[in-house]
PDB file of C-alpha atoms in Angstrom:
ATOM      1  CA  UNK A1139      -5.034 -22.428   8.701  1.00 37.00           C
ATOM      2  CA  UNK A1140      -5.059 -20.780   5.529  1.00 50.00           C
ATOM      3  CA  UNK A1141      -3.689 -16.711   5.249  1.00 76.00           C
ATOM      4  CA  UNK A1142      -6.008 -14.022   5.472  1.00 90.00           C
ATOM      5  CA  UNK A1143      -6.990 -12.447   2.410  1.00 94.00           C
ATOM      6  CA  UNK A1144      -5.063  -9.038   1.432  1.00 96.00           C
ATOM      7  CA  UNK A1145      -7.866  -6.294   2.455  1.00 97.00           C
ATOM      8  CA  UNK A1146      -8.269  -3.634  -0.339  1.00 97.00           C
ATOM      9  CA  UNK A1147      -9.921  -0.333  -0.472  1.00 97.00           C
ATOM     10  CA  UNK A1148     -10.544   1.183  -3.870  1.00 97.00           C
ATOM     11  CA  UNK A1149     -10.100   5.013  -4.063  1.00 96.00           C
ATOM     12  CA  UNK A1150     -11.133   6.463  -7.421  1.00 94.00           C
ATOM     13  CA  UNK A1151     -13.671   8.719  -8.776  1.00 92.00           C
ATOM     14  CA  UNK A1152     -14.802   6.583 -11.889  1.00 92.00           C
ATOM     15  CA  UNK A1153     -17.374   4.280 -10.380  1.00 93.00           C
ATOM     16  CA  UNK A1154     -16.419   2.508 -13.862  1.00 92.00           C
ATOM     17  CA  UNK A1155     -13.183   2.205 -12.976  1.00 91.00           C
ATOM     18  CA  UNK A1156     -13.759   0.918  -9.516  1.00 93.00           C
ATOM     19  CA  UNK A1157     -16.532  -1.491 -10.825  1.00 93.00           C
ATOM     20  CA  UNK A1158     -13.921  -3.092 -13.242  1.00 92.00           C
ATOM     21  CA  UNK A1159     -11.287  -3.595 -10.016  1.00 92.00           C
ATOM     22  CA  UNK A1160     -13.783  -4.639  -8.188  1.00 93.00           C
ATOM     23  CA  UNK A1161     -14.793  -7.525 -10.525  1.00 92.00           C
ATOM     24  CA  UNK A1162     -11.002  -8.441 -11.226  1.00 91.00           C
ATOM     25  CA  UNK A1163     -10.177  -8.591  -7.793  1.00 93.00           C
ATOM     26  CA  UNK A1164     -12.829 -10.672  -6.339  1.00 90.00           C
ATOM     27  CA  UNK A1165     -11.477 -13.631  -8.475  1.00 91.00           C
ATOM     28  CA  UNK A1166      -8.750 -13.499  -6.668  1.00 93.00           C
ATOM     29  CA  UNK A1167      -8.401 -16.193  -3.787  1.00 91.00           C
ATOM     30  CA  UNK A1168      -6.216 -14.101  -1.632  1.00 94.00           C
ATOM     31  CA  UNK A1169      -7.566 -10.408  -2.202  1.00 95.00           C
ATOM     32  CA  UNK A1170     -10.818  -9.132  -1.106  1.00 95.00           C
ATOM     33  CA  UNK A1171     -11.984  -5.696  -1.705  1.00 96.00           C
ATOM     34  CA  UNK A1172     -13.331  -4.354   1.508  1.00 97.00           C
ATOM     35  CA  UNK A1173     -14.722  -0.758   0.397  1.00 96.00           C
ATOM     36  CA  UNK A1174     -14.762   2.131  -2.627  1.00 96.00           C
ATOM     37  CA  UNK A1175     -14.276   5.714  -2.388  1.00 96.00           C
ATOM     38  CA  UNK A1176     -14.832   8.504  -4.741  1.00 94.00           C
ATOM     39  CA  UNK A1177     -12.364  11.190  -3.358  1.00 94.00           C
ATOM     40  CA  UNK A1178      -9.507  11.468  -1.455  1.00 93.00           C
ATOM     41  CA  UNK A1179     -11.574  12.513   1.709  1.00 94.00           C
ATOM     42  CA  UNK A1180     -13.765   9.891   1.601  1.00 95.00           C
ATOM     43  CA  UNK A1181     -10.950   7.282   1.030  1.00 95.00           C
ATOM     44  CA  UNK A1182      -9.145   8.395   4.095  1.00 96.00           C
ATOM     45  CA  UNK A1183     -12.346   8.313   5.949  1.00 96.00           C
ATOM     46  CA  UNK A1184     -12.992   4.746   4.992  1.00 96.00           C
ATOM     47  CA  UNK A1185      -9.193   3.934   5.731  1.00 96.00           C
ATOM     48  CA  UNK A1186      -9.659   4.836   9.353  1.00 96.00           C
ATOM     49  CA  UNK A1187     -12.744   2.586   9.608  1.00 96.00           C
ATOM     50  CA  UNK A1188     -12.166  -0.285   7.620  1.00 96.00           C
ATOM     51  CA  UNK A1189      -8.307  -0.442   8.229  1.00 96.00           C
ATOM     52  CA  UNK A1190      -7.612  -2.092   4.873  1.00 97.00           C
ATOM     53  CA  UNK A1191      -4.279  -3.652   4.177  1.00 96.00           C
ATOM     54  CA  UNK A1192      -3.707  -2.150   0.866  1.00 97.00           C
ATOM     55  CA  UNK A1193      -5.528   1.230  -0.521  1.00 97.00           C
ATOM     56  CA  UNK A1194      -5.506   1.393  -4.702  1.00 96.00           C
ATOM     57  CA  UNK A1195      -5.570   5.334  -4.898  1.00 94.00           C
ATOM     58  CA  UNK A1196      -5.812   7.595  -7.962  1.00 92.00           C
ATOM     59  CA  UNK A1197      -3.981  10.667  -7.939  1.00 90.00           C
ATOM     60  CA  UNK A1198      -6.556  13.321  -9.652  1.00 88.00           C
ATOM     61  CA  UNK A1199      -9.895  13.429  -8.022  1.00 90.00           C
ATOM     62  CA  UNK A1200     -11.761  16.333  -6.994  1.00 86.00           C
ATOM     63  CA  UNK A1201     -11.664  17.710  -3.734  1.00 84.00           C
ATOM     64  CA  UNK A1202      -8.720  15.970  -2.017  1.00 85.00           C
ATOM     65  CA  UNK A1203      -6.841  14.633  -4.558  1.00 90.00           C
ATOM     66  CA  UNK A1204      -4.673  11.525  -4.253  1.00 90.00           C
ATOM     67  CA  UNK A1205      -1.522  12.860  -3.069  1.00 90.00           C
ATOM     68  CA  UNK A1206      -3.463  14.809  -0.275  1.00 92.00           C
ATOM     69  CA  UNK A1207      -4.990  11.437   0.686  1.00 94.00           C
ATOM     70  CA  UNK A1208      -1.805   9.941   1.460  1.00 92.00           C
ATOM     71  CA  UNK A1209      -0.305  12.639   3.431  1.00 91.00           C
ATOM     72  CA  UNK A1210      -3.823  12.738   5.350  1.00 93.00           C
ATOM     73  CA  UNK A1211      -2.857   8.811   6.061  1.00 93.00           C
ATOM     74  CA  UNK A1212       0.188   9.098   6.893  1.00 88.00           C
ATOM     75  CA  UNK A1213      -0.123  12.277   9.473  1.00 90.00           C
ATOM     76  CA  UNK A1214      -3.200   9.772  11.132  1.00 92.00           C
ATOM     77  CA  UNK A1215      -0.120   6.961  11.060  1.00 90.00           C
ATOM     78  CA  UNK A1216      -2.533   4.742   9.186  1.00 92.00           C
ATOM     79  CA  UNK A1217      -0.763   1.482   8.200  1.00 91.00           C
ATOM     80  CA  UNK A1218      -2.274   0.785   5.000  1.00 94.00           C
ATOM     81  CA  UNK A1219       0.020   0.323   2.228  1.00 93.00           C
ATOM     82  CA  UNK A1220      -0.752   2.672  -0.829  1.00 94.00           C
ATOM     83  CA  UNK A1221      -0.370   1.640  -4.310  1.00 93.00           C
ATOM     84  CA  UNK A1222      -1.002   4.582  -6.548  1.00 91.00           C
ATOM     85  CA  UNK A1223      -2.898   3.243  -9.700  1.00 88.00           C
ATOM     86  CA  UNK A1224      -3.452   6.440 -12.319  1.00 84.00           C
ATOM     87  CA  UNK A1225      -4.031   7.176 -16.072  1.00 79.00           C
ATOM     88  CA  UNK A1226      -2.146  10.293 -15.389  1.00 65.00           C
ATOM     89  CA  UNK A1227       1.470   9.778 -16.413  1.00 61.00           C
ATOM     90  CA  UNK A1228       2.685  13.054 -16.298  1.00 57.00           C
ATOM     91  CA  UNK A1229       6.314  12.878 -14.777  1.00 60.00           C
ATOM     92  CA  UNK A1230       5.523  15.788 -12.103  1.00 65.00           C
ATOM     93  CA  UNK A1231       3.100  13.358  -9.911  1.00 73.00           C
ATOM     94  CA  UNK A1232       5.519  10.563  -9.443  1.00 75.00           C
ATOM     95  CA  UNK A1233       7.820  11.993  -7.087  1.00 72.00           C
ATOM     96  CA  UNK A1234       5.099  13.763  -4.997  1.00 80.00           C
ATOM     97  CA  UNK A1235       3.177  10.578  -4.815  1.00 81.00           C
ATOM     98  CA  UNK A1236       5.889   8.573  -3.809  1.00 76.00           C
ATOM     99  CA  UNK A1237       7.279  11.583  -1.398  1.00 76.00           C
ATOM    100  CA  UNK A1238       3.934  11.454   0.356  1.00 82.00           C
ATOM    101  CA  UNK A1239       4.324   7.791   1.044  1.00 82.00           C
ATOM    102  CA  UNK A1240       3.058   5.485  -1.639  1.00 86.00           C
ATOM    103  CA  UNK A1241       4.361   2.318  -1.214  1.00 85.00           C
ATOM    104  CA  UNK A1242       4.086   1.721  -5.403  1.00 85.00           C
ATOM    105  CA  UNK A1243       2.993   3.701  -8.493  1.00 85.00           C
ATOM    106  CA  UNK A1244       1.704   1.918 -11.874  1.00 86.00           C
ATOM    107  CA  UNK A1245      -0.632   2.807 -14.886  1.00 84.00           C
ATOM    108  CA  UNK A1246      -4.231   1.803 -15.417  1.00 83.00           C
ATOM    109  CA  UNK A1247      -3.028   0.263 -18.338  1.00 83.00           C
ATOM    110  CA  UNK A1248      -1.242  -2.237 -16.262  1.00 84.00           C
ATOM    111  CA  UNK A1249      -2.236  -6.259 -17.184  1.00 86.00           C
ATOM    112  CA  UNK A1250      -4.648  -7.373 -14.458  1.00 87.00           C
ATOM    113  CA  UNK A1251      -2.517 -10.252 -13.122  1.00 89.00           C
ATOM    114  CA  UNK A1252       0.374  -7.619 -12.648  1.00 89.00           C
ATOM    115  CA  UNK A1253      -1.565  -5.559 -10.934  1.00 92.00           C
ATOM    116  CA  UNK A1254      -2.807  -8.557  -8.547  1.00 93.00           C
ATOM    117  CA  UNK A1255       1.173  -9.336  -8.269  1.00 91.00           C
ATOM    118  CA  UNK A1256       1.620  -5.616  -7.126  1.00 91.00           C
ATOM    119  CA  UNK A1257      -0.729  -5.789  -4.495  1.00 94.00           C
ATOM    120  CA  UNK A1258       0.856  -8.860  -3.354  1.00 93.00           C
ATOM    121  CA  UNK A1259       4.279  -6.945  -3.391  1.00 88.00           C
ATOM    122  CA  UNK A1260       3.326  -3.594  -1.822  1.00 90.00           C
ATOM    123  CA  UNK A1261       1.496  -5.694   0.909  1.00 91.00           C
ATOM    124  CA  UNK A1262       4.685  -7.732   1.723  1.00 86.00           C
ATOM    125  CA  UNK A1263       6.457  -4.362   1.759  1.00 81.00           C
ATOM    126  CA  UNK A1264       8.353  -4.037  -1.328  1.00 79.00           C
ATOM    127  CA  UNK A1265       8.517  -0.650  -3.175  1.00 76.00           C
ATOM    128  CA  UNK A1266       7.208  -1.146  -6.892  1.00 76.00           C
ATOM    129  CA  UNK A1267       7.875   0.989  -9.676  1.00 72.00           C
ATOM    130  CA  UNK A1268       6.633   0.239 -13.246  1.00 65.00           C
ATOM    131  CA  UNK A1269       9.584   0.540 -15.792  1.00 61.00           C
ATOM    132  CA  UNK A1270       7.996   3.646 -17.338  1.00 59.00           C
ATOM    133  CA  UNK A1271       8.061   5.294 -13.638  1.00 61.00           C
ATOM    134  CA  UNK A1272      11.459   4.360 -13.351  1.00 59.00           C
ATOM    135  CA  UNK A1273      12.430   5.988 -16.340  1.00 56.00           C
ATOM    136  CA  UNK A1274      10.315   8.934 -15.291  1.00 56.00           C
ATOM    137  CA  UNK A1275      12.025   9.389 -12.318  1.00 57.00           C
ATOM    138  CA  UNK A1276      15.434   9.180 -13.777  1.00 52.00           C
ATOM    139  CA  UNK A1277      14.291  11.805 -16.606  1.00 53.00           C
ATOM    140  CA  UNK A1278      13.695  14.227 -13.704  1.00 51.00           C
ATOM    141  CA  UNK A1279      16.118  16.971 -12.579  1.00 43.00           C
ATOM    142  CA  UNK A1280      14.645  16.633  -8.955  1.00 43.00           C
ATOM    143  CA  UNK A1281      16.935  16.080  -5.874  1.00 45.00           C
ATOM    144  CA  UNK A1282      16.133  13.055  -3.576  1.00 46.00           C
ATOM    145  CA  UNK A1283      17.975  13.805  -0.826  1.00 47.00           C
ATOM    146  CA  UNK A1284      21.436  12.386  -0.071  1.00 45.00           C
ATOM    147  CA  UNK A1285      23.375  14.251  -2.533  1.00 46.00           C
ATOM    148  CA  UNK A1286      26.711  13.495  -2.223  1.00 51.00           C
ATOM    149  CA  UNK A1287      26.679  11.344   0.503  1.00 54.00           C
ATOM    150  CA  UNK A1288      26.563   7.640  -0.865  1.00 57.00           C
ATOM    151  CA  UNK A1289      30.358   7.806  -0.160  1.00 62.00           C
ATOM    152  CA  UNK A1290      30.061   7.440   3.397  1.00 78.00           C
ATOM    153  CA  UNK A1291      27.974   4.014   2.725  1.00 86.00           C
ATOM    154  CA  UNK A1292      29.888   0.836   3.463  1.00 89.00           C
ATOM    155  CA  UNK A1293      30.150  -1.746   0.692  1.00 88.00           C
ATOM    156  CA  UNK A1294      27.508  -4.194   2.575  1.00 92.00           C
ATOM    157  CA  UNK A1295      24.896  -0.903   2.954  1.00 91.00           C
ATOM    158  CA  UNK A1296      25.362  -0.225  -1.076  1.00 89.00           C
ATOM    159  CA  UNK A1297      24.715  -4.122  -1.378  1.00 90.00           C
ATOM    160  CA  UNK A1298      21.561  -3.516   0.740  1.00 92.00           C
ATOM    161  CA  UNK A1299      20.411  -0.100  -0.577  1.00 90.00           C
ATOM    162  CA  UNK A1300      20.733  -1.933  -4.449  1.00 87.00           C
ATOM    163  CA  UNK A1301      18.348  -4.842  -2.874  1.00 89.00           C
ATOM    164  CA  UNK A1302      15.944  -2.261  -1.676  1.00 86.00           C
ATOM    165  CA  UNK A1303      15.673  -0.525  -5.020  1.00 81.00           C
ATOM    166  CA  UNK A1304      14.611  -3.803  -6.460  1.00 78.00           C
ATOM    167  CA  UNK A1305      11.716  -3.994  -4.357  1.00 78.00           C
ATOM    168  CA  UNK A1306      13.398  -6.738  -1.648  1.00 84.00           C
ATOM    169  CA  UNK A1307      12.061  -7.100   1.613  1.00 87.00           C
ATOM    170  CA  UNK A1308      14.398  -7.411   4.649  1.00 90.00           C
ATOM    171  CA  UNK A1309      13.638 -10.949   4.703  1.00 91.00           C
ATOM    172  CA  UNK A1310      14.390 -11.455   1.299  1.00 90.00           C
ATOM    173  CA  UNK A1311      17.478  -9.157   1.804  1.00 92.00           C
ATOM    174  CA  UNK A1312      18.788 -11.160   4.439  1.00 93.00           C
ATOM    175  CA  UNK A1313      18.624 -14.496   2.640  1.00 93.00           C
ATOM    176  CA  UNK A1314      20.480 -12.885  -0.205  1.00 92.00           C
ATOM    177  CA  UNK A1315      23.482 -11.699   1.680  1.00 93.00           C
ATOM    178  CA  UNK A1316      22.990 -14.840   4.202  1.00 93.00           C
ATOM    179  CA  UNK A1317      22.330 -11.937   7.049  1.00 92.00           C
ATOM    180  CA  UNK A1318      19.741 -12.274   9.935  1.00 93.00           C
ATOM    181  CA  UNK A1319      16.898  -9.549   9.195  1.00 91.00           C
ATOM    182  CA  UNK A1320      18.020  -7.512  12.699  1.00 93.00           C
ATOM    183  CA  UNK A1321      21.358  -6.989  10.866  1.00 94.00           C
ATOM    184  CA  UNK A1322      19.618  -5.974   7.691  1.00 93.00           C
ATOM    185  CA  UNK A1323      17.486  -3.734   9.623  1.00 91.00           C
ATOM    186  CA  UNK A1324      20.409  -1.965  10.975  1.00 93.00           C
ATOM    187  CA  UNK A1325      22.064  -1.314   7.772  1.00 92.00           C
ATOM    188  CA  UNK A1326      18.580  -0.134   6.785  1.00 91.00           C
ATOM    189  CA  UNK A1327      18.908   2.576   9.336  1.00 90.00           C
ATOM    190  CA  UNK A1328      22.133   3.389   8.778  1.00 89.00           C
ATOM    191  CA  UNK A1329      21.392   4.124   5.146  1.00 89.00           C
ATOM    192  CA  UNK A1330      18.538   5.986   6.147  1.00 87.00           C
ATOM    193  CA  UNK A1331      20.505   8.152   8.654  1.00 87.00           C
ATOM    194  CA  UNK A1332      23.654   8.516   6.500  1.00 86.00           C
ATOM    195  CA  UNK A1333      21.611   9.376   3.375  1.00 85.00           C
ATOM    196  CA  UNK A1334      19.458  11.902   5.206  1.00 81.00           C
ATOM    197  CA  UNK A1335      16.127  10.264   4.153  1.00 81.00           C
ATOM    198  CA  UNK A1336      13.040   9.350   5.575  1.00 76.00           C
ATOM    199  CA  UNK A1337      11.967   6.027   4.484  1.00 80.00           C
ATOM    200  CA  UNK A1338      12.652   3.028   2.166  1.00 82.00           C
ATOM    201  CA  UNK A1339      10.690   4.701  -0.657  1.00 77.00           C
ATOM    202  CA  UNK A1340      13.174   7.697  -0.777  1.00 77.00           C
ATOM    203  CA  UNK A1341      16.066   5.179  -0.419  1.00 83.00           C
ATOM    204  CA  UNK A1342      14.965   3.158  -3.480  1.00 81.00           C
ATOM    205  CA  UNK A1343      14.348   6.181  -5.409  1.00 77.00           C
ATOM    206  CA  UNK A1344      17.816   7.290  -4.180  1.00 80.00           C
ATOM    207  CA  UNK A1345      19.052   4.254  -5.709  1.00 81.00           C
ATOM    208  CA  UNK A1346      17.925   4.320  -8.510  1.00 72.00           C
ATOM    209  CA  UNK A1347      18.752   7.997  -9.548  1.00 70.00           C
ATOM    210  CA  UNK A1348      22.656   6.987  -8.497  1.00 72.00           C
ATOM    211  CA  UNK A1349      22.872   3.674 -10.697  1.00 69.00           C
ATOM    212  CA  UNK A1350      22.876   1.336  -7.554  1.00 71.00           C
ATOM    213  CA  UNK A1351      20.166  -1.044  -8.519  1.00 63.00           C
ATOM    214  CA  UNK A1352      21.364  -4.399  -9.017  1.00 56.00           C
TER     215      UNK A1352
END
C-alpha cells in the first residue's frame, strides 16, 4: 500500500500566490493541497479543522500575521509542521518565526522543485533553512539561549547537535552514528536540557551560531 500523500494547507493573503502554489503542488504525486487561507486567523481555524501535515505560511498578512498564527497553533498543540514561505527577507523576521515554532524558513523565489523537497523535509521532522536564512541568523547579534553552556556537552552530544543542525532526523542520526533511536532521543533531551532550549529548532539555531554544523 502506497504511503499517504502529505496534506498541505496554504496560508497567504495573495490569491495569485496561493493559486500558483496549488497549481505546482497538485502535480506532485506525494503532496495534496487540502485547503487555503488568506490570513493567519483563518489559517489557524483551518489547520484545526483539516489537521494538515504541513502548513505553508506567509509572514506578513493583514490581521493575524504568520508569527501570531504560529504561536496560536503551538498553544493549541496542533501537530502540523509549519514552513514559512515568504518574500519578506528582513533579518528581524527570521528568529521570531523560528522561535514561534516554524520548522523551516524559505523565500518565495525558491525553485519549485526545491520547495517540494522542503515540504517533504519538514514533514519528515527536519529543520530546514535556506543558506541565505542561515546567513541572516549568523549576522544577527541575537542570543539564542544556552550562551556559554556548550562546554557542558559531551563529545557525542556535540556530534548529535551538529547533525540536528544539518537537518537530520533521529533515525538518520542513529544510522550515521550507529546508535539506537532511543539513545539518540536521550542525547537530544540532554542537549535541550543542558543548553536550556525548548526544541530541535532552537538547538539547530544554537549549533549554527556556535559553529557546530558539519
